[in-house]
Amino acid sequence: MVCDASLRLLTRRRLLDGMVKHVLWGSSVLAGSSRELIRENSRRRAYLVLIADKWTLQLLERVCQMHDLLSEGIALVECLDSPREALPLDALYFLAPTMENMDRLVEELLAKPKYRSSHVFFSHRLEDVMLQRVAQSWEAVGRIGSFAELNVSMLCYDDRSFQLQDQGDALKQLLGLGPPLQAESELRQAGSCLATFFASRGQEPLVFCASDRGCERLAREVCQRLEEMETRGGATWRDTTSSETCSLLIVDRSVDWAPLLLHDMGYEA
């Protein structure tokens, strides 16, 4: 998918402002209302350790260099499923909302604390059953300082295009040799990821789709996720006075077979 703004810059700003600056300096930084507060916190610099899973680590690597994170207060980046040492720092978790990640998170919060406090952010919509997994443990809840959906969940390919997921078997699915592409879980994932793209742009799209069952289901999924964002206060397009809008057109690859046969499967060619 292609966009007209610098997608890497938009995504980086969402990650740094929505997570790092929010935890270190609070909501006043997001509103841009107190430069003195930023200078004061810079003098008594605090640092965080960032814990990501395999998916969100890819997302971070495509938009941020280590010096970008270090300059904003991230001292160390670690993987959730790797052995980690205890550190006298606050922890910032950036995770994809999966049951596997929720189990590991709760297990870690219930064990001997590794960090001074824990701030948890999810790349996109958290299913109710996953939220219940955390809510069942009061001890785990008591150790969480922040808990939010960041709504940033697309893999930037370059400044103008992105992927919804890093799918190594996409060609097999396209040719009907793998599991069905229209599986419910994959549709929910794709719908959530597309919705986070428009949240990053701060625009509410007009959604159009081809008269195909899979396209129609994905279009409904995107609309539902956008409505949920608005209900939960994550509709960034409500925070701007701009009247600019955009459109989302969903089609399948049957309308675009020729490029697949003419070059090396990449639009850049």
PDB file of C-alpha atoms in Angstrom:
ATOM      1  CA  MET A   1       0.000   0.000   0.000  1.00  0.00           C
ATOM      2  CA  VAL A   2       1.245   3.503  -0.867  1.00  0.00           C
ATOM      3  CA  CYS A   3       0.735   6.881   0.844  1.00  0.00           C
ATOM      4  CA  ASP A   4       1.743  10.437  -0.012  1.00  0.00           C
ATOM      5  CA  ALA A   5       3.422  11.494   3.264  1.00  0.00           C
ATOM      6  CA  SER A   6       6.636  10.189   4.816  1.00  0.00           C
ATOM      7  CA  LEU A   7       5.220   7.101   6.459  1.00  0.00           C
ATOM      8  CA  ARG A   8       8.415   6.341   8.358  1.00  0.00           C
ATOM      9  CA  LEU A   9       8.411   9.822   9.870  1.00  0.00           C
ATOM     10  CA  LEU A  10       4.726   9.586  10.846  1.00  0.00           C
ATOM     11  CA  THR A  11       5.217   6.165  12.414  1.00  0.00           C
ATOM     12  CA  ARG A  12       8.367   7.217  14.270  1.00  0.00           C
ATOM     13  CA  ARG A  13       6.611  10.258  15.692  1.00  0.00           C
ATOM     14  CA  ARG A  14       3.641   8.143  16.825  1.00  0.00           C
ATOM     15  CA  LEU A  15       5.943   5.661  18.537  1.00  0.00           C
ATOM     16  CA  LEU A  16       8.135   8.209  20.284  1.00  0.00           C
ATOM     17  CA  ASP A  17       5.377  10.649  21.285  1.00  0.00           C
ATOM     18  CA  GLY A  18       2.740   8.064  22.091  1.00  0.00           C
ATOM     19  CA  MET A  19       4.949   5.797  24.186  1.00  0.00           C
ATOM     20  CA  VAL A  20       8.357   7.131  25.204  1.00  0.00           C
ATOM     21  CA  LYS A  21       7.595  10.815  25.758  1.00  0.00           C
ATOM     22  CA  HIS A  22       4.222   9.977  27.287  1.00  0.00           C
ATOM     23  CA  VAL A  23       5.850   7.749  29.910  1.00  0.00           C
ATOM     24  CA  LEU A  24       8.845  10.003  30.613  1.00  0.00           C
ATOM     25  CA  TRP A  25       7.206  13.408  30.511  1.00  0.00           C
ATOM     26  CA  GLY A  26       3.455  12.923  30.580  1.00  0.00           C
ATOM     27  CA  SER A  27       0.604  14.203  28.447  1.00  0.00           C
ATOM     28  CA  SER A  28       1.779  17.828  28.508  1.00  0.00           C
ATOM     29  CA  VAL A  29       4.549  16.926  26.074  1.00  0.00           C
ATOM     30  CA  LEU A  30       2.008  15.420  23.683  1.00  0.00           C
ATOM     31  CA  ALA A  31       0.038  18.649  23.801  1.00  0.00           C
ATOM     32  CA  GLY A  32       3.221  20.692  23.284  1.00  0.00           C
ATOM     33  CA  SER A  33       2.243  22.990  26.163  1.00  0.00           C
ATOM     34  CA  SER A  34       5.399  23.080  28.282  1.00  0.00           C
ATOM     35  CA  ARG A  35       8.874  23.344  26.787  1.00  0.00           C
ATOM     36  CA  GLU A  36      10.214  24.186  30.256  1.00  0.00           C
ATOM     37  CA  LEU A  37       9.054  20.769  31.486  1.00  0.00           C
ATOM     38  CA  ILE A  38      10.985  19.086  28.663  1.00  0.00           C
ATOM     39  CA  ARG A  39      14.161  21.037  29.499  1.00  0.00           C
ATOM     40  CA  GLU A  40      13.803  20.219  33.199  1.00  0.00           C
ATOM     41  CA  ASN A  41      13.405  16.502  32.511  1.00  0.00           C
ATOM     42  CA  SER A  42      16.331  16.589  30.085  1.00  0.00           C
ATOM     43  CA  ARG A  43      18.596  17.901  32.858  1.00  0.00           C
ATOM     44  CA  ARG A  44      17.613  15.029  35.189  1.00  0.00           C
ATOM     45  CA  ARG A  45      17.478  12.544  32.329  1.00  0.00           C
ATOM     46  CA  ALA A  46      15.557   9.323  32.952  1.00  0.00           C
ATOM     47  CA  TYR A  47      15.940   6.249  30.798  1.00  0.00           C
ATOM     48  CA  LEU A  48      13.735   3.300  29.963  1.00  0.00           C
ATOM     49  CA  VAL A  49      14.268  -0.265  28.814  1.00  0.00           C
ATOM     50  CA  LEU A  50      12.083  -1.155  25.835  1.00  0.00           C
ATOM     51  CA  ILE A  51      10.793  -4.739  25.569  1.00  0.00           C
ATOM     52  CA  ALA A  52       9.295  -5.798  22.227  1.00  0.00           C
ATOM     53  CA  ASP A  53       8.171  -9.050  20.632  1.00  0.00           C
ATOM     54  CA  LYS A  54       9.328 -10.330  17.244  1.00  0.00           C
ATOM     55  CA  TRP A  55       6.583  -8.438  15.380  1.00  0.00           C
ATOM     56  CA  THR A  56       6.925  -5.051  17.095  1.00  0.00           C
ATOM     57  CA  LEU A  57      10.723  -5.318  16.973  1.00  0.00           C
ATOM     58  CA  GLN A  58      10.486  -5.464  13.175  1.00  0.00           C
ATOM     59  CA  LEU A  59       8.182  -2.462  13.233  1.00  0.00           C
ATOM     60  CA  LEU A  60      10.655  -0.468  15.343  1.00  0.00           C
ATOM     61  CA  GLU A  61      13.683  -1.454  13.262  1.00  0.00           C
ATOM     62  CA  ARG A  62      12.069  -0.170  10.073  1.00  0.00           C
ATOM     63  CA  VAL A  63      11.433   3.360  11.372  1.00  0.00           C
ATOM     64  CA  CYS A  64      13.921   3.982  14.206  1.00  0.00           C
ATOM     65  CA  GLN A  65      17.673   3.794  14.532  1.00  0.00           C
ATOM     66  CA  MET A  66      19.188   3.106  17.927  1.00  0.00           C
ATOM     67  CA  HIS A  67      20.373   6.709  18.197  1.00  0.00           C
ATOM     68  CA  ASP A  68      16.754   7.870  17.685  1.00  0.00           C
ATOM     69  CA  LEU A  69      15.646   5.770  20.649  1.00  0.00           C
ATOM     70  CA  LEU A  70      18.651   6.709  22.799  1.00  0.00           C
ATOM     71  CA  SER A  71      18.084  10.417  22.235  1.00  0.00           C
ATOM     72  CA  GLU A  72      14.496  10.021  23.470  1.00  0.00           C
ATOM     73  CA  GLY A  73      15.407   8.054  26.594  1.00  0.00           C
ATOM     74  CA  ILE A  74      15.540   4.381  25.564  1.00  0.00           C
ATOM     75  CA  ALA A  75      18.715   2.894  27.045  1.00  0.00           C
ATOM     76  CA  LEU A  76      18.198  -0.700  25.934  1.00  0.00           C
ATOM     77  CA  VAL A  77      15.952  -2.696  23.573  1.00  0.00           C
ATOM     78  CA  GLU A  78      15.265  -6.335  24.428  1.00  0.00           C
ATOM     79  CA  CYS A  79      13.040  -9.137  23.141  1.00  0.00           C
ATOM     80  CA  LEU A  80      10.177 -10.409  25.270  1.00  0.00           C
ATOM     81  CA  ASP A  81      10.978 -14.102  24.809  1.00  0.00           C
ATOM     82  CA  SER A  82      14.732 -13.732  25.484  1.00  0.00           C
ATOM     83  CA  PRO A  83      16.386 -14.105  28.907  1.00  0.00           C
ATOM     84  CA  ARG A  84      16.766 -10.682  30.516  1.00  0.00           C
ATOM     85  CA  GLU A  85      18.566  -9.347  33.578  1.00  0.00           C
ATOM     86  CA  ALA A  86      16.893  -7.190  36.218  1.00  0.00           C
ATOM     87  CA  LEU A  87      17.645  -3.474  35.820  1.00  0.00           C
ATOM     88  CA  PRO A  88      16.963  -0.424  38.036  1.00  0.00           C
ATOM     89  CA  LEU A  89      14.943   1.206  35.238  1.00  0.00           C
ATOM     90  CA  ASP A  90      11.305   1.594  34.266  1.00  0.00           C
ATOM     91  CA  ALA A  91      10.181  -0.813  31.548  1.00  0.00           C
ATOM     92  CA  LEU A  92       8.236   0.032  28.419  1.00  0.00           C
ATOM     93  CA  TYR A  93       6.553  -2.962  26.786  1.00  0.00           C
ATOM     94  CA  PHE A  94       5.501  -2.613  23.139  1.00  0.00           C
ATOM     95  CA  LEU A  95       3.676  -5.800  22.153  1.00  0.00           C
ATOM     96  CA  ALA A  96       1.376  -7.247  19.539  1.00  0.00           C
ATOM     97  CA  PRO A  97      -1.926  -8.310  21.162  1.00  0.00           C
ATOM     98  CA  THR A  98      -1.584 -12.104  21.126  1.00  0.00           C
ATOM     99  CA  MET A  99      -2.498 -14.598  23.829  1.00  0.00           C
ATOM    100  CA  GLU A 100       1.086 -15.863  23.850  1.00  0.00           C
ATOM    101  CA  ASN A 101       2.373 -12.373  24.642  1.00  0.00           C
ATOM    102  CA  MET A 102      -0.300 -11.870  27.308  1.00  0.00           C
ATOM    103  CA  ASP A 103       0.702 -15.112  29.039  1.00  0.00           C
ATOM    104  CA  ARG A 104       4.364 -14.114  29.054  1.00  0.00           C
ATOM    105  CA  LEU A 105       3.550 -10.613  30.278  1.00  0.00           C
ATOM    106  CA  VAL A 106       1.401 -11.835  33.174  1.00  0.00           C
ATOM    107  CA  GLU A 107       3.968 -14.470  34.097  1.00  0.00           C
ATOM    108  CA  GLU A 108       6.684 -11.822  34.181  1.00  0.00           C
ATOM    109  CA  LEU A 109       4.614  -9.391  36.231  1.00  0.00           C
ATOM    110  CA  LEU A 110       3.812 -12.087  38.797  1.00  0.00           C
ATOM    111  CA  ALA A 111       7.437 -13.160  39.181  1.00  0.00           C
ATOM    112  CA  LYS A 112      10.113 -11.240  41.068  1.00  0.00           C
ATOM    113  CA  PRO A 113      10.079  -7.730  39.552  1.00  0.00           C
ATOM    114  CA  LYS A 114      12.802  -7.098  36.971  1.00  0.00           C
ATOM    115  CA  TYR A 115      12.099  -3.363  36.666  1.00  0.00           C
ATOM    116  CA  ARG A 116      10.944  -0.473  38.840  1.00  0.00           C
ATOM    117  CA  SER A 117       7.625  -0.160  37.004  1.00  0.00           C
ATOM    118  CA  SER A 118       5.994  -1.460  33.833  1.00  0.00           C
ATOM    119  CA  HIS A 119       4.216   0.489  31.101  1.00  0.00           C
ATOM    120  CA  VAL A 120       2.428  -1.670  28.516  1.00  0.00           C
ATOM    121  CA  PHE A 121       1.415  -0.554  25.007  1.00  0.00           C
ATOM    122  CA  PHE A 122      -0.141  -2.693  22.283  1.00  0.00           C
ATOM    123  CA  SER A 123       0.334  -2.238  18.553  1.00  0.00           C
ATOM    124  CA  HIS A 124      -3.402  -2.532  17.820  1.00  0.00           C
ATOM    125  CA  ARG A 125      -6.756  -3.672  19.197  1.00  0.00           C
ATOM    126  CA  LEU A 126      -6.656  -5.861  22.293  1.00  0.00           C
ATOM    127  CA  GLU A 127      -9.285  -8.603  22.252  1.00  0.00           C
ATOM    128  CA  ASP A 128     -11.537  -8.828  25.319  1.00  0.00           C
ATOM    129  CA  VAL A 129     -10.318 -12.331  26.158  1.00  0.00           C
ATOM    130  CA  MET A 130      -6.735 -11.035  26.278  1.00  0.00           C
ATOM    131  CA  LEU A 131      -7.718  -8.141  28.506  1.00  0.00           C
ATOM    132  CA  GLN A 132      -9.388 -10.618  30.841  1.00  0.00           C
ATOM    133  CA  ARG A 133      -6.141 -12.555  31.029  1.00  0.00           C
ATOM    134  CA  VAL A 134      -4.481  -9.580  32.736  1.00  0.00           C
ATOM    135  CA  ALA A 135      -7.527  -8.485  34.734  1.00  0.00           C
ATOM    136  CA  GLN A 136      -7.723 -11.899  36.424  1.00  0.00           C
ATOM    137  CA  SER A 137      -4.548 -11.125  38.373  1.00  0.00           C
ATOM    138  CA  TRP A 138      -4.781  -8.136  40.715  1.00  0.00           C
ATOM    139  CA  GLU A 139      -1.087  -8.464  41.547  1.00  0.00           C
ATOM    140  CA  ALA A 140      -0.144  -8.118  37.881  1.00  0.00           C
ATOM    141  CA  VAL A 141      -2.495  -5.154  37.430  1.00  0.00           C
ATOM    142  CA  GLY A 142      -0.961  -3.432  40.446  1.00  0.00           C
ATOM    143  CA  ARG A 143       2.473  -3.452  38.808  1.00  0.00           C
ATOM    144  CA  ILE A 144       1.329  -1.767  35.590  1.00  0.00           C
ATOM    145  CA  GLY A 145       1.804   1.993  35.366  1.00  0.00           C
ATOM    146  CA  SER A 146       0.325   2.459  31.870  1.00  0.00           C
ATOM    147  CA  PHE A 147      -1.836   0.152  29.752  1.00  0.00           C
ATOM    148  CA  ALA A 148      -2.995   1.325  26.329  1.00  0.00           C
ATOM    149  CA  GLU A 149      -3.513   0.571  22.647  1.00  0.00           C
ATOM    150  CA  LEU A 150      -1.007   2.662  20.697  1.00  0.00           C
ATOM    151  CA  ASN A 151      -2.588   1.842  17.306  1.00  0.00           C
ATOM    152  CA  VAL A 152       0.610   1.603  15.267  1.00  0.00           C
ATOM    153  CA  SER A 153       0.780  -1.743  13.488  1.00  0.00           C
ATOM    154  CA  MET A 154       2.171  -1.663   9.968  1.00  0.00           C
ATOM    155  CA  LEU A 155       5.609  -2.587   8.656  1.00  0.00           C
ATOM    156  CA  CYS A 156       7.024   0.349   6.707  1.00  0.00           C
ATOM    157  CA  TYR A 157       8.678  -0.746   3.472  1.00  0.00           C
ATOM    158  CA  ASP A 158       9.924   2.753   2.663  1.00  0.00           C
ATOM    159  CA  ASP A 159       8.707   6.344   3.082  1.00  0.00           C
ATOM    160  CA  ARG A 160       5.642   5.735   0.921  1.00  0.00           C
ATOM    161  CA  SER A 161       4.574   2.098   1.277  1.00  0.00           C
ATOM    162  CA  PHE A 162       4.007  -0.529   3.958  1.00  0.00           C
ATOM    163  CA  GLN A 163       3.043  -4.133   4.614  1.00  0.00           C
ATOM    164  CA  LEU A 164       0.291  -5.373   6.909  1.00  0.00           C
ATOM    165  CA  GLN A 165       2.352  -8.371   8.013  1.00  0.00           C
ATOM    166  CA  ASP A 166       5.623 -10.074   7.214  1.00  0.00           C
ATOM    167  CA  GLN A 167       4.119 -13.035   5.396  1.00  0.00           C
ATOM    168  CA  GLY A 168       6.681 -15.390   3.919  1.00  0.00           C
ATOM    169  CA  ASP A 169       3.959 -17.630   2.491  1.00  0.00           C
ATOM    170  CA  ALA A 170       1.957 -14.856   0.794  1.00  0.00           C
ATOM    171  CA  LEU A 171       2.644 -16.247  -2.714  1.00  0.00           C
ATOM    172  CA  LYS A 172       1.425 -19.710  -1.688  1.00  0.00           C
ATOM    173  CA  GLN A 173      -1.775 -18.185  -0.341  1.00  0.00           C
ATOM    174  CA  LEU A 174      -2.214 -16.132  -3.508  1.00  0.00           C
ATOM    175  CA  LEU A 175      -1.949 -19.272  -5.639  1.00  0.00           C
ATOM    176  CA  GLY A 176      -4.228 -21.253  -3.344  1.00  0.00           C
ATOM    177  CA  LEU A 177      -1.426 -23.535  -2.098  1.00  0.00           C
ATOM    178  CA  GLY A 178      -1.529 -22.466   1.542  1.00  0.00           C
ATOM    179  CA  PRO A 179      -4.086 -21.800   4.265  1.00  0.00           C
ATOM    180  CA  PRO A 180      -7.031 -19.562   3.206  1.00  0.00           C
ATOM    181  CA  LEU A 181      -6.183 -15.887   3.136  1.00  0.00           C
ATOM    182  CA  GLN A 182      -9.696 -14.985   4.340  1.00  0.00           C
ATOM    183  CA  ALA A 183      -9.340 -16.736   7.709  1.00  0.00           C
ATOM    184  CA  GLU A 184     -11.139 -14.805  10.452  1.00  0.00           C
ATOM    185  CA  SER A 185      -7.995 -14.151  12.501  1.00  0.00           C
ATOM    186  CA  GLU A 186      -6.081 -12.830   9.482  1.00  0.00           C
ATOM    187  CA  LEU A 187      -8.973 -10.581   8.481  1.00  0.00           C
ATOM    188  CA  ARG A 188      -9.143  -9.118  11.988  1.00  0.00           C
ATOM    189  CA  GLN A 189      -5.383  -8.601  11.938  1.00  0.00           C
ATOM    190  CA  ALA A 190      -5.466  -6.910   8.523  1.00  0.00           C
ATOM    191  CA  GLY A 191      -8.449  -4.740   9.493  1.00  0.00           C
ATOM    192  CA  SER A 192      -6.751  -3.585  12.695  1.00  0.00           C
ATOM    193  CA  CYS A 193      -3.481  -2.835  10.899  1.00  0.00           C
ATOM    194  CA  LEU A 194      -5.211  -0.802   8.195  1.00  0.00           C
ATOM    195  CA  ALA A 195      -7.128   1.156  10.821  1.00  0.00           C
ATOM    196  CA  THR A 196      -3.878   2.026  12.625  1.00  0.00           C
ATOM    197  CA  PHE A 197      -2.483   3.387   9.359  1.00  0.00           C
ATOM    198  CA  PHE A 198      -5.265   5.973   9.197  1.00  0.00           C
ATOM    199  CA  ALA A 199      -4.840   6.713  12.901  1.00  0.00           C
ATOM    200  CA  SER A 200      -1.173   7.506  12.178  1.00  0.00           C
ATOM    201  CA  ARG A 201      -2.228   9.838   9.352  1.00  0.00           C
ATOM    202  CA  GLY A 202      -4.908  11.478  11.480  1.00  0.00           C
ATOM    203  CA  GLN A 203      -7.527  10.971   8.759  1.00  0.00           C
ATOM    204  CA  GLU A 204     -10.830   9.120   8.684  1.00  0.00           C
ATOM    205  CA  PRO A 205     -11.129   7.378   5.296  1.00  0.00           C
ATOM    206  CA  LEU A 206     -14.022   6.770   2.974  1.00  0.00           C
ATOM    207  CA  VAL A 207     -13.946   2.993   2.491  1.00  0.00           C
ATOM    208  CA  PHE A 208     -14.738   1.389  -0.888  1.00  0.00           C
ATOM    209  CA  CYS A 209     -14.336  -2.248  -1.905  1.00  0.00           C
ATOM    210  CA  ALA A 210     -14.764  -4.605  -4.855  1.00  0.00           C
ATOM    211  CA  SER A 211     -17.856  -6.802  -4.940  1.00  0.00           C
ATOM    212  CA  ASP A 212     -15.945  -9.766  -3.582  1.00  0.00           C
ATOM    213  CA  ARG A 213     -16.742 -11.551  -0.329  1.00  0.00           C
ATOM    214  CA  GLY A 214     -13.226 -11.271   1.037  1.00  0.00           C
ATOM    215  CA  CYS A 215     -12.934  -7.573   0.119  1.00  0.00           C
ATOM    216  CA  GLU A 216     -16.319  -6.793   1.659  1.00  0.00           C
ATOM    217  CA  ARG A 217     -15.436  -8.578   4.893  1.00  0.00           C
ATOM    218  CA  LEU A 218     -12.133  -6.714   5.147  1.00  0.00           C
ATOM    219  CA  ALA A 219     -13.879  -3.386   4.478  1.00  0.00           C
ATOM    220  CA  ARG A 220     -16.377  -4.098   7.286  1.00  0.00           C
ATOM    221  CA  GLU A 221     -13.511  -5.057   9.587  1.00  0.00           C
ATOM    222  CA  VAL A 222     -11.691  -1.777   8.896  1.00  0.00           C
ATOM    223  CA  CYS A 223     -14.860   0.249   9.539  1.00  0.00           C
ATOM    224  CA  GLN A 224     -15.492  -1.605  12.811  1.00  0.00           C
ATOM    225  CA  ARG A 225     -11.934  -0.992  14.009  1.00  0.00           C
ATOM    226  CA  LEU A 226     -12.186   2.728  13.160  1.00  0.00           C
ATOM    227  CA  GLU A 227     -15.466   2.973  15.080  1.00  0.00           C
ATOM    228  CA  GLU A 228     -13.873   1.222  18.057  1.00  0.00           C
ATOM    229  CA  MET A 229     -10.964   3.660  18.004  1.00  0.00           C
ATOM    230  CA  GLU A 230     -13.406   6.550  18.151  1.00  0.00           C
ATOM    231  CA  THR A 231     -15.302   4.926  21.030  1.00  0.00           C
ATOM    232  CA  ARG A 232     -12.080   4.293  22.974  1.00  0.00           C
ATOM    233  CA  GLY A 233     -10.688   7.776  22.384  1.00  0.00           C
ATOM    234  CA  GLY A 234      -8.062   6.725  19.828  1.00  0.00           C
ATOM    235  CA  ALA A 235      -9.533   8.618  16.868  1.00  0.00           C
ATOM    236  CA  THR A 236      -6.650  10.998  16.099  1.00  0.00           C
ATOM    237  CA  TRP A 237      -8.634  12.586  13.256  1.00  0.00           C
ATOM    238  CA  ARG A 238     -10.900  14.161  15.915  1.00  0.00           C
ATOM    239  CA  ASP A 239      -7.901  16.062  17.329  1.00  0.00           C
ATOM    240  CA  THR A 240      -7.306  18.123  14.196  1.00  0.00           C
ATOM    241  CA  THR A 241      -9.217  20.951  12.569  1.00  0.00           C
ATOM    242  CA  SER A 242      -8.129  19.877   9.072  1.00  0.00           C
ATOM    243  CA  SER A 243     -10.965  18.994   6.698  1.00  0.00           C
ATOM    244  CA  GLU A 244      -8.669  16.886   4.504  1.00  0.00           C
ATOM    245  CA  THR A 245      -9.889  13.348   3.961  1.00  0.00           C
ATOM    246  CA  CYS A 246      -8.804  10.271   2.010  1.00  0.00           C
ATOM    247  CA  SER A 247     -10.190   7.091   0.480  1.00  0.00           C
ATOM    248  CA  LEU A 248      -9.434   3.419   0.955  1.00  0.00           C
ATOM    249  CA  LEU A 249     -10.095   1.112  -2.012  1.00  0.00           C
ATOM    250  CA  ILE A 250      -9.911  -2.630  -1.261  1.00  0.00           C
ATOM    251  CA  VAL A 251      -9.486  -5.041  -4.187  1.00  0.00           C
ATOM    252  CA  ASP A 252      -7.852  -8.452  -4.583  1.00  0.00           C
ATOM    253  CA  ARG A 253      -4.900  -9.262  -6.815  1.00  0.00           C
ATOM    254  CA  SER A 254      -7.129 -10.663  -9.560  1.00  0.00           C
ATOM    255  CA  VAL A 255      -7.416  -7.078 -10.879  1.00  0.00           C
ATOM    256  CA  ASP A 256      -3.630  -6.743 -11.120  1.00  0.00           C
ATOM    257  CA  TRP A 257      -2.168 -10.015 -12.433  1.00  0.00           C
ATOM    258  CA  ALA A 258      -0.003  -8.548 -15.206  1.00  0.00           C
ATOM    259  CA  PRO A 259       2.747  -7.056 -12.954  1.00  0.00           C
ATOM    260  CA  LEU A 260       3.170 -10.440 -11.231  1.00  0.00           C
ATOM    261  CA  LEU A 261       4.018 -12.042 -14.553  1.00  0.00           C
ATOM    262  CA  LEU A 262       6.201  -9.238 -15.914  1.00  0.00           C
ATOM    263  CA  HIS A 263       8.762  -8.594 -13.166  1.00  0.00           C
ATOM    264  CA  ASP A 264      10.263  -9.811  -9.912  1.00  0.00           C
ATOM    265  CA  MET A 265       7.135  -9.502  -7.725  1.00  0.00           C
ATOM    266  CA  GLY A 266       8.085  -6.061  -6.402  1.00  0.00           C
ATOM    267  CA  TYR A 267       6.358  -2.785  -7.277  1.00  0.00           C
ATOM    268  CA  GLU A 268       9.681  -0.956  -7.129  1.00  0.00           C
ATOM    269  CA  ALA A 269      10.786  -2.810 -10.287  1.00  0.00           C
TER     270      ALA A 269
END
